[in-house]
Amino acid sequence: MQQKVETGYFGPYGGRYVPETLIHALEELEEAYERYRDDPEFVEELDGLSRDFVGRPTPLMFAGRLTEKWGGANVWFKREDLAHTGAHKINNTLGQILLADRMGKQRIIAETGAGQHGVATATVAALYGKACVVYMGEEDTRRQKLNVVRMKLLGAEVVPVLSGSRTLKDAVNEAIRDWVTNVEDTHYIIGSVVGPAPYPRIVRDLQTVIGREIEVQARERFGGDPDAIVACVGAGSNAIGAFHPFIGREGVRLVGVEAAGHGLSSGEHGASLAEGKLGVLHGAKSYVLQTEAGQIREAHSISAGLDYPATGPEHAYLKDEHFAEYASVDDEEALAAFTLCSRAEGIIPALETAHAISYAEKVAKELGPGKNMIINLSGRGDKDVEVASEALGVDAREAEEVSGDG
Amino acid sequence: MTGSERGSEKLRAAFPGDRAALIPYLTGGYPTLEGAREVGEAYLAAGADVVEIGVPFSDPLADGPTIQDTTTRALANGADPDYCLELASSFADRAPVVFLVYYNVVFARGMEAFLEDAAEAGVSGLVIPDLPVVEAKEFGALAAEKGVALCPLVAPTTTDGRVEEIGRAATGFVYCVSVAGVTGAREKLPPGAVELLRRVRSRVEAPAALGFGISSTDAAVEAAAEADGVIVGSKLMQLVAEGGPERAGRWLEEVRTALAGAVRTGTGERH
């Protein structure tokens, strides 16, 4: 696969569209990454913590009841929800804190949507004794209260962002403004495969541990490559991590699932690969949800983590080159899959992940029995119980009453 | 005269040389569509050498709270690029106009179309805060062809080598960012600003204008000792919010008077 790594582009996508103040910091980061990525001490530290702190490798689990229910391909879960902090996000933050530490940066900043990346950043900042500030749209601080508390317990300062749509894109703006101001002593741990080069590549490399483990585990469990890998795509880090070793490999379908929100035709969704047009947001050229005049549109999804109006540049490239296919699932379908997975497999998935589960039914049926399909179970759903209970009408008080007479 | 000289020469001719040029900023469409026109008129009456118009963008990541607020209001008022082009053309016969515009707004219209429309409206130059020179090669060539000057940014974190590269790309002026940070009024001229101006002026032929946070006549005078131009934005937008275009214009006149008497120490150091 041709990638102009040295220029920070994936085909025509990517680049470094940021204020001049940050160019030096991005060059420094790139140099540090090149220096340490294969450095034995760095690799040993990262592998050791991935094992002892994160709990890697995460299991590949056969989802027997879903397999039976759907009547298609064997369904497997790559259990990133079992990684420390409850999602794949920690793979990236752990690698980046090691880099930040070697670069002598004492202060860490991050943006967060659902709060999973914020928690993962606060976690590694605590582990390395760094100051940590997390920017979170005010709207999201309400939707994801549990994660706000977790971040604060870990010692991070959580700054609610009041500008714009008060969601993830605005949190990224605010994090970039902080970074521009404090660039000397601060490292920005961006949460996905977005932002200016070299971030999309660094985050992808760090998340590729998912795909590498899948490769080994698939061989052990069913003696070969999976026939399909299905993952949700907001900005796209869990998907790119699961896909990457399999890109261009014959017989492996790579399926990314975007958030259709209230439906693609409603205009309220997060499906930038399906509905966006080429543009520049947060430092990278990619597909962006925007108006005719180039104003960025607000994304919508029931899952805060997919509520982002652009997609990582490498996904744009994979889509163009047909290395991966992309579909979308709306709020209702995601909620149905959320319930289905909880009851059929005993796993409450993140609402983000539920999008992948929903679409996976179609893929499993297309593949048919005897084939093997892996769903990247990118995160667990504890953070979503409030949103889900509201949407599904599950009332905690009723449950108390039922059990209260015992 | 080739296309590339039109914006470039008009813009460079606006730098008087014996004193620093005064470059006030206004957000297109703020406080209202008509109000922004009055702001620009007040700037011209106060002796602005160049007028900088901010084309509103939904995600202005180089801007602090003051300009973000004006941008949000302007977008709500319906200030789109067409409006800003029209606004520019109403000033352009009296002073060169530069646009401060985020790259996606340019990109969405189409690079070529945007440049052609800008040239047509009499816009002399562009400041694009999220288009560093490393990404501006294709765009720079197109801009030169269409006669619109580029005014790239230099920051305190810019290395000397890149200052030279930026200088070569600057067909208009070099926009020196006084401090690592976002736009916003600051009490004093940041300590690194003078040092940055010296680094730029000893390496770059294009005029060096200083911006980001100049909010008092004292700071403007201090900057003017080394800078070829002084850019004032957030402070003026605050004054517009508090007292309308007249208030902003009055303050700008004070700055203009102070600059006329300011001693320029840096003029002999050009290469």
XYZ file of C-alpha atoms in Angstrom:
677
model
C 0.000 0.000 0.000
C 1.394 3.367 -1.009
C 1.469 5.919 1.758
C 3.453 9.091 1.729
C 4.438 8.662 5.361
C 7.224 11.193 5.230
C 4.800 13.954 4.271
C 2.076 12.887 6.648
C -0.359 12.045 3.870
C -2.453 8.990 3.097
C -3.064 9.451 -0.605
C -4.514 12.972 -0.784
C -5.624 12.941 2.861
C -3.940 14.111 6.044
C -1.316 16.817 6.262
C -0.516 19.398 8.880
C -3.015 22.252 8.676
C -2.326 23.947 11.990
C -1.138 27.332 13.219
C 2.569 27.927 12.739
C 3.096 27.946 16.518
C 2.528 24.167 16.569
C 4.717 23.169 13.646
C 7.830 22.911 15.764
C 6.066 20.760 18.362
C 4.783 18.420 15.658
C 8.275 18.093 14.222
C 9.614 17.352 17.700
C 6.943 14.725 18.215
C 7.714 13.131 14.890
C 11.422 13.019 15.679
C 10.784 11.550 19.117
C 8.485 8.938 17.639
C 11.017 7.936 14.993
C 13.716 7.737 17.635
C 11.776 5.644 20.146
C 9.279 3.528 18.250
C 11.785 0.722 17.743
C 13.986 1.535 20.708
C 14.248 -1.712 22.745
C 13.751 0.059 26.075
C 10.678 1.887 24.815
C 9.202 -1.271 23.330
C 9.915 -3.226 26.513
C 8.287 -0.585 28.700
C 5.241 -0.377 26.432
C 4.858 -4.149 26.141
C 5.328 -4.626 29.883
C 2.681 -2.082 30.795
C 0.356 -3.334 28.067
C 0.533 -6.719 29.758
C 0.541 -5.804 33.455
C -1.373 -2.521 33.512
C -3.762 -2.841 30.574
C -4.216 -6.607 30.667
C -3.193 -7.416 27.104
C -3.633 -9.480 25.121
C -7.387 -9.027 25.327
C -9.297 -12.247 24.602
C -10.907 -13.306 21.365
C -14.235 -14.762 22.466
C -16.654 -16.927 20.530
C -20.101 -15.306 20.710
C -22.102 -18.525 20.448
C -25.596 -17.252 21.071
C -25.308 -14.417 18.558
C -23.900 -16.875 16.037
C -26.898 -19.108 16.553
C -29.376 -16.255 16.530
C -28.105 -14.724 13.319
C -27.584 -18.070 11.611
C -24.642 -16.837 9.570
C -20.900 -16.707 10.104
C -19.323 -17.586 13.436
C -19.321 -14.419 15.511
C -16.227 -13.542 17.507
C -15.646 -10.632 19.861
C -12.262 -8.998 20.218
C -12.658 -7.972 23.835
C -11.177 -4.454 23.983
C -13.854 -3.732 26.566
C -11.743 -5.803 28.953
C -8.719 -3.546 28.547
C -8.020 -1.406 31.615
C -10.387 1.600 31.761
C -12.893 -0.283 29.604
C -11.982 0.539 26.038
C -9.248 0.403 23.395
C -8.379 4.055 24.097
C -5.707 3.083 26.635
C -3.527 1.517 23.893
C -2.948 4.960 22.448
C -2.642 6.945 25.660
C -0.118 4.521 27.126
C 2.161 4.766 24.111
C 1.856 8.542 24.001
C 2.599 9.042 27.693
C 5.828 7.103 27.188
C 6.705 9.490 24.365
C 5.691 12.559 26.370
C 7.832 11.384 29.257
C 10.862 10.924 27.029
C 10.250 14.361 25.499
C 10.341 15.853 28.998
C 6.757 17.125 28.914
C 5.279 17.453 32.398
C 1.774 18.490 31.450
C -0.711 16.439 29.469
C -3.850 17.673 27.754
C -6.554 15.780 25.928
C -9.992 16.190 24.436
C -12.744 13.712 25.033
C -16.205 12.984 23.685
C -17.672 9.982 25.465
C -15.057 10.380 28.150
C -13.287 7.092 27.389
C -10.243 8.807 25.948
C -10.292 11.333 28.789
C -10.319 8.538 31.342
C -7.579 6.665 29.500
C -5.461 9.829 29.424
C -6.094 10.684 33.073
C -5.144 7.094 33.911
C -1.740 7.142 32.241
C -1.063 10.675 33.491
C -1.621 9.360 37.027
C 0.633 6.394 36.308
C 3.449 8.711 35.212
C 2.802 11.494 37.728
C 1.923 14.162 35.164
C -0.504 17.046 35.440
C -3.536 16.405 33.252
C -6.242 18.651 31.815
C -9.107 17.170 29.805
C -11.378 19.280 27.596
C -14.912 17.959 27.264
C -17.925 19.550 25.622
C -20.385 20.685 28.238
C -23.111 18.691 26.522
C -20.952 15.568 26.885
C -20.125 16.211 30.544
C -23.840 15.825 31.144
C -24.276 12.794 28.913
C -21.247 11.030 30.405
C -21.216 11.997 34.070
C -19.664 8.739 35.218
C -16.534 9.360 33.187
C -16.233 12.922 34.464
C -16.121 11.553 38.000
C -13.585 8.907 37.003
C -11.274 11.523 35.471
C -11.498 13.684 38.570
C -10.804 10.708 40.833
C -7.675 10.063 38.778
C -6.504 13.595 39.502
C -7.298 15.241 36.187
C -8.882 18.630 35.766
C -11.965 18.406 33.537
C -12.735 21.630 31.675
C -16.270 21.843 30.258
C -16.173 23.471 26.827
C -18.897 26.043 26.256
C -18.073 27.098 22.705
C -19.769 25.962 19.499
C -21.870 22.816 19.731
C -20.314 21.957 23.118
C -19.350 18.479 21.936
C -16.244 16.647 20.774
C -15.228 18.951 17.893
C -15.317 21.948 20.213
C -13.299 20.062 22.816
C -10.638 19.453 20.150
C -10.610 23.185 19.278
C -10.124 24.040 22.919
C -7.372 21.450 23.414
C -5.544 22.854 20.379
C -5.894 26.394 21.788
C -4.410 25.188 25.069
C -1.590 23.451 23.236
C -0.756 26.545 21.169
C -0.515 28.481 24.422
C 1.460 25.944 26.475
C 3.355 24.126 23.801
C 6.734 24.267 25.562
C 5.858 22.053 28.533
C 2.706 20.325 27.296
C 2.017 17.231 25.235
C -1.374 16.875 23.582
C -2.566 13.276 23.613
C -5.064 13.315 20.804
C -7.617 10.528 21.147
C -8.030 9.194 17.666
C -6.499 8.837 14.219
C -7.174 12.486 13.442
C -5.358 15.776 13.792
C -2.185 16.998 12.117
C 0.591 14.630 11.074
C 2.154 12.686 12.707
C -0.815 11.994 14.995
C -2.925 9.833 12.662
C 0.055 7.539 12.096
C 1.193 7.397 15.737
C -2.295 6.646 17.037
C -2.819 4.043 14.325
C 0.480 2.312 15.102
C -0.358 2.213 18.805
C -3.847 0.815 18.143
C -2.548 -1.772 15.693
C -1.821 -4.001 18.682
C -5.517 -4.959 18.348
C -5.078 -6.229 14.810
C -1.799 -7.972 15.559
C -3.407 -9.889 18.406
C -6.387 -10.745 16.206
C -3.997 -12.205 13.646
C -2.416 -14.548 16.191
C -5.631 -15.424 18.010
C -7.548 -16.108 14.797
C -4.898 -18.573 13.757
C -5.054 -20.274 17.158
C -8.836 -20.405 17.344
C -9.912 -21.138 13.808
C -6.728 -21.712 11.914
C -6.542 -18.692 9.626
C -7.520 -15.126 8.906
C -11.014 -13.930 9.732
C -13.353 -13.525 6.773
C -14.473 -10.146 8.065
C -13.666 -7.610 10.756
C -16.399 -5.174 11.749
C -15.709 -2.055 13.820
C -17.433 1.224 14.554
C -15.977 4.415 13.098
C -16.285 7.817 14.683
C -12.922 9.330 13.965
C -11.792 5.744 13.531
C -9.056 4.595 15.913
C -10.413 1.220 17.027
C -11.288 0.344 13.451
C -7.923 1.281 12.015
C -6.188 -0.634 14.826
C -8.174 -3.788 14.098
C -7.965 -3.416 10.303
C -4.396 -2.401 9.805
C -2.512 -5.713 9.584
C -5.208 -7.004 7.214
C -5.313 -4.114 4.763
C -4.985 -5.434 1.239
C -5.082 -9.049 2.404
C -7.213 -11.203 0.161
C -10.378 -12.689 1.632
C -10.630 -10.375 4.637
C -13.528 -7.932 4.495
C -12.916 -4.821 6.566
C -16.156 -3.105 7.505
C -16.370 0.250 9.260
C -19.703 1.369 10.687
C -20.506 5.045 11.087
C -23.277 6.653 13.114
C -26.377 7.458 11.067
C -27.881 9.247 14.073
C -31.459 10.176 13.264
C -30.913 8.853 9.749
C -28.654 9.992 6.905
C -31.474 11.909 5.234
C -32.201 13.862 8.440
C -28.839 15.611 8.247
C -28.350 14.759 11.943
C -25.699 12.069 12.014
C -21.978 11.421 12.278
C -21.449 9.696 8.943
C -18.732 11.841 7.396
C -17.454 9.115 5.055
C -20.960 8.609 3.674
C -22.148 12.208 3.614
C -19.159 14.478 4.120
C -17.105 16.255 1.546
C -13.405 16.840 1.317
C -12.287 19.520 3.717
C -9.858 20.459 6.451
C -10.688 20.110 10.123
C -8.388 19.985 13.134
C -5.238 19.892 11.093
C -6.043 17.203 8.545
C -7.607 16.982 5.127
C -10.341 14.361 5.092
C -14.071 13.898 4.710
C -15.848 16.525 6.786
C -19.510 17.257 7.478
C -19.878 20.854 6.381
C -22.117 23.394 4.752
C -21.759 24.670 1.217
C -19.740 27.637 2.529
C -17.362 25.408 4.489
C -18.776 25.852 7.982
C -18.407 22.676 10.027
C -21.724 21.033 10.791
C -22.616 19.574 14.133
C -22.595 15.810 14.123
C -25.227 13.814 15.912
C -25.187 10.368 17.425
C -26.711 8.791 20.511
C -23.137 7.748 21.292
C -20.953 10.677 22.241
C -17.868 8.919 20.887
C -19.196 8.862 17.309
C -20.402 12.431 17.493
C -17.592 13.879 15.373
C -17.991 15.638 12.012
C -14.918 14.143 10.336
C -13.076 10.856 9.947
C -9.388 10.071 10.166
C -7.524 10.652 6.878
C -6.428 7.034 6.559
C -10.051 5.857 6.538
C -10.771 8.308 3.726
C -7.895 6.728 1.847
C -9.017 3.148 2.611
C -12.493 4.015 1.388
C -11.271 5.552 -1.887
C -8.978 2.621 -2.611
C -11.626 0.051 -1.636
C -9.392 -1.476 1.003
C -12.302 -1.180 3.421
C -16.061 -0.715 3.093
C -18.138 1.644 5.191
C -21.757 1.484 6.272
C -23.897 3.298 8.813
C -26.352 2.446 11.571
C -28.854 4.807 13.166
C -29.554 5.497 16.843
C -32.469 3.073 17.072
C -30.626 0.218 15.437
C -27.664 0.820 17.729
C -29.904 0.756 20.791
C -31.452 -2.518 19.640
C -27.995 -4.042 19.250
C -27.014 -2.660 22.664
C -29.878 -4.600 24.244
C -29.290 -7.648 22.079
C -25.631 -7.958 23.019
C -26.388 -7.395 26.697
C -28.992 -10.169 26.795
C -27.561 -12.642 24.304
C -23.937 -12.510 25.386
C -23.942 -11.001 28.871
C -21.866 -8.019 27.765
C -23.178 -4.464 27.933
C -21.287 -2.842 25.077
C -20.531 0.830 24.590
C -23.123 2.533 22.405
C -20.324 3.191 19.909
C -19.599 -0.528 19.718
C -23.318 -1.290 19.416
C -23.221 0.313 15.956
C -20.705 -2.315 14.835
C -22.744 -5.113 16.421
C -25.872 -3.955 14.653
C -24.325 -3.962 11.196
C -22.442 -7.188 11.876
C -25.723 -9.138 11.645
C -25.908 -8.243 7.961
C -22.272 -9.146 7.364
C -22.645 -12.465 9.215
C -25.619 -13.398 7.042
C -23.818 -12.378 3.855
C -20.809 -14.491 4.775
C -22.901 -17.504 5.781
C -22.223 -20.409 8.147
C -18.709 -21.724 8.531
C -17.109 -18.332 7.977
C -15.558 -16.304 10.776
C -16.422 -12.694 11.517
C -14.769 -10.645 14.239
C -16.493 -7.683 15.844
C -14.093 -5.331 17.533
C -15.815 -4.923 20.886
C -14.168 -1.571 21.379
C -15.594 -0.626 24.763
C -17.918 -1.491 27.568
C -21.190 0.283 28.156
C -21.214 1.282 31.820
C -20.814 4.913 30.801
C -23.914 4.669 28.633
C -26.442 3.296 31.101
C -27.989 6.693 31.723
C -28.430 7.553 28.062
C -29.620 4.043 27.275
C -32.047 3.848 30.186
C -33.592 7.117 29.071
C -33.831 6.009 25.459
C -35.059 2.512 26.242
C -37.304 3.485 29.137
C -35.506 1.259 31.633
C -36.218 2.769 35.009
C -33.825 2.055 37.871
C -36.447 2.851 40.502
C -38.861 0.237 39.210
C -36.117 -2.317 39.463
C -35.558 -1.344 43.081
C -39.224 -1.741 43.823
C -39.300 -5.193 42.296
C -36.316 -6.406 44.254
C -37.177 -4.339 47.317
C -39.792 -6.719 48.676
C -37.339 -9.559 49.275
C 2.424 43.991 -14.296
C 1.934 40.281 -13.656
C -0.927 39.012 -11.537
C 1.263 38.270 -8.548
C 2.281 41.906 -8.262
C -1.170 43.359 -7.970
C -2.047 42.397 -4.372
C 1.541 42.231 -3.289
C 2.534 45.686 -4.487
C -0.600 47.400 -3.319
C -0.130 45.862 0.091
C 3.563 46.655 0.394
C 2.997 50.215 -0.753
C 0.723 50.646 2.269
C 3.697 50.279 4.625
C 4.945 53.865 4.993
C 8.475 52.934 6.095
C 9.063 55.936 8.318
C 6.483 54.686 10.805
C 4.770 51.393 11.456
C 1.663 50.692 9.385
C -1.588 50.463 11.330
C -3.586 47.326 10.539
C -6.901 47.090 12.405
C -8.975 43.894 12.306
C -12.718 43.526 12.131
C -14.871 40.417 12.019
C -16.998 40.488 8.881
C -20.645 40.702 9.939
C -20.039 41.867 13.504
C -21.828 43.415 15.337
C -24.283 43.318 12.402
C -23.885 43.088 8.649
C -24.275 46.863 8.364
C -22.394 47.513 11.616
C -19.241 45.878 10.277
C -19.277 48.354 7.399
C -19.441 51.199 9.931
C -16.546 49.670 11.854
C -14.448 49.594 8.696
C -15.376 53.189 7.875
C -14.329 54.236 11.380
C -10.990 52.467 10.881
C -10.396 54.240 7.582
C -11.316 57.605 9.101
C -8.855 56.916 11.924
C -6.045 56.425 9.416
C -5.829 52.661 8.946
C -3.133 51.736 6.447
C -4.542 48.241 5.799
C -7.906 46.799 6.858
C -7.996 43.168 7.954
C -11.371 41.437 7.637
C -11.989 38.174 9.465
C -14.137 35.815 7.392
C -16.243 34.015 10.019
C -15.617 30.284 10.516
C -17.424 27.874 12.816
C -14.209 26.497 14.347
C -11.666 29.314 14.671
C -8.978 27.401 16.544
C -6.364 30.158 16.462
C -8.718 32.634 18.109
C -9.366 33.404 21.745
C -12.766 34.036 23.342
C -13.233 37.639 22.110
C -12.913 36.891 18.419
C -14.709 33.539 18.816
C -17.696 35.445 20.194
C -17.710 37.943 17.341
C -17.440 35.063 14.876
C -20.369 33.186 16.383
C -22.480 36.344 16.255
C -21.421 37.135 12.713
C -22.346 33.646 11.511
C -25.739 34.010 13.182
C -26.086 37.340 11.341
C -25.554 35.474 8.079
C -22.039 36.698 7.284
C -20.871 34.319 4.549
C -17.875 34.669 2.227
C -19.989 36.490 -0.395
C -20.875 39.126 2.145
C -17.242 39.475 3.221
C -16.147 39.906 -0.395
C -18.689 42.659 -0.823
C -17.552 44.294 2.394
C -13.952 44.149 1.196
C -14.807 45.779 -2.103
C -16.424 48.724 -0.282
C -13.092 49.534 1.437
C -10.583 48.400 -1.160
C -10.441 51.646 -3.135
C -9.273 53.482 -0.019
C -6.910 51.037 1.665
C -5.642 47.545 0.878
C -7.773 44.816 2.438
C -6.520 41.483 3.716
C -8.723 38.566 4.697
C -8.101 36.491 7.779
C -9.702 33.253 6.677
C -9.501 29.633 7.818
C -8.451 27.205 5.164
C -11.642 25.156 5.022
C -13.615 28.223 3.956
C -11.185 28.729 1.077
C -11.125 25.036 0.247
C -14.919 24.687 0.244
C -15.293 27.435 -2.373
C -12.443 25.960 -4.370
C -8.952 27.428 -4.126
C -9.055 28.933 -7.575
C -12.585 30.312 -7.282
C -11.838 31.822 -3.896
C -8.711 33.545 -5.180
C -10.432 34.830 -8.287
C -13.346 36.203 -6.275
C -10.990 37.770 -3.759
C -8.939 39.451 -6.480
C -12.125 40.631 -8.167
C -13.344 42.179 -4.899
C -10.053 43.963 -4.460
C -8.693 41.817 -1.631
C -4.936 42.283 -1.694
C -3.807 39.519 0.619
C -4.757 36.520 2.722
C -3.823 35.515 6.243
C -4.699 31.822 6.663
C -3.849 30.811 10.231
C -4.190 27.069 9.622
C -2.238 26.951 6.372
C 1.442 26.764 7.316
C 3.903 27.252 4.449
C 4.667 23.529 4.379
C 1.096 22.967 3.113
C 0.869 26.147 1.028
C 2.975 25.310 -2.032
C 0.172 24.632 -4.492
C -1.989 27.359 -3.019
C 0.859 29.869 -3.023
C 1.477 29.310 -6.728
C -2.210 29.758 -7.499
C -2.411 32.883 -5.357
C 0.543 34.393 -7.180
C -1.127 33.657 -10.489
C -4.356 35.315 -9.367
C -2.669 38.366 -7.891
C -3.491 37.774 -4.247
C -0.623 38.081 -1.770
C 0.021 35.579 1.019
C 0.760 36.820 4.517
C 2.035 33.735 6.356
C 2.461 33.574 10.107
C 5.674 33.356 12.085
C 5.533 32.362 15.743
C 7.986 32.546 18.631
C 8.413 28.774 18.213
C 9.396 29.112 14.544
C 12.999 28.086 13.990
C 15.360 30.414 12.117
C 15.476 28.059 9.145
C 11.726 28.130 8.818
C 11.610 31.907 9.271
C 13.587 32.106 6.024
C 11.296 29.626 4.285
C 8.249 31.602 5.422
C 9.888 34.822 4.286
C 10.260 33.398 0.791
C 6.578 32.452 0.734
C 5.437 35.861 1.977
C 4.312 37.806 -1.050
C 2.482 40.214 1.268
C 3.682 40.868 4.790
C 4.856 38.392 7.420
C 2.352 38.135 10.259
C 4.432 37.833 13.420
C 2.533 36.207 16.267
C 3.661 38.008 19.408
C 3.201 35.068 21.728
C 2.607 31.320 21.664
C -1.139 31.376 22.097
C -4.419 32.440 20.593
C -5.691 35.911 19.733
C -6.858 38.077 22.632
C -6.170 41.376 24.320
C -3.161 41.271 26.662
C -1.935 43.836 29.170
C 1.576 44.195 27.849
C 3.641 43.351 24.826
C 4.876 39.792 25.464
C 8.614 39.704 26.230
C 9.487 37.500 23.253
C 7.800 39.750 20.692
C 10.677 42.146 20.105
C 13.128 39.268 19.842
C 10.891 37.598 17.258
C 10.637 40.803 15.209
C 14.421 41.102 15.189
C 14.795 37.499 14.055
C 12.300 38.043 11.264
C 13.543 41.423 10.072
C 17.151 40.275 9.843
C 16.140 37.331 7.641
C 13.120 38.397 5.650
C 12.591 41.030 3.009
C 8.802 41.271 3.327
C 7.398 43.764 5.858
C 6.979 42.284 9.340
C 3.716 43.106 11.099
C 3.138 42.170 14.722
C -0.203 40.904 15.981
C -1.934 38.886 18.737
C -2.620 40.770 21.931
C -1.646 44.361 21.194
C -4.196 46.251 23.268
C -2.669 49.530 24.428
C -1.011 52.501 22.728
C 2.094 51.771 24.809
C 2.298 48.217 23.490
C 1.702 49.461 19.943
C 4.482 52.038 20.280
C 6.821 49.452 21.748
C 6.037 47.067 18.880
C 6.392 49.871 16.332
C 10.002 50.358 17.307
C 10.805 47.046 15.619
C 7.795 46.224 13.469
C 6.872 47.443 10.002
C 3.227 47.141 10.962
C 1.027 46.705 13.991
C -2.105 44.539 13.863
C -4.843 45.206 16.412
C -7.859 42.896 16.674
C -9.361 41.667 19.925
C -9.046 45.032 21.681
C -10.960 46.727 18.859
C -13.646 44.057 18.878
C -14.042 44.597 22.632
C -14.422 48.326 22.043
C -17.003 47.724 19.319
C -18.933 45.508 21.736
C -18.801 48.159 24.449
C -19.247 51.378 22.537
C -19.821 50.680 18.865
C -17.727 51.665 15.839
C -17.139 55.265 17.097
C -15.472 54.065 20.260
C -13.205 51.695 18.343
C -12.405 54.428 15.833
C -11.497 56.941 18.551
C -9.091 54.537 20.200
C -7.542 53.636 16.872
C -6.937 57.317 16.189
C -5.012 57.571 19.464
C -2.874 54.632 18.413
C -2.335 56.195 15.001
C -1.169 59.456 16.581
C 1.152 57.603 18.938
C 2.652 55.603 16.067
C 3.365 58.788 14.104
C 5.582 59.977 16.952
C 7.125 56.599 17.735
C 10.843 56.194 17.288
C 11.815 53.344 15.017
C 14.976 51.698 16.242
C 14.873 48.697 13.998
C 14.857 50.368 10.588
C 18.600 50.273 10.059
C 18.900 46.550 10.637
C 17.352 45.259 7.451
C 19.512 42.967 5.435
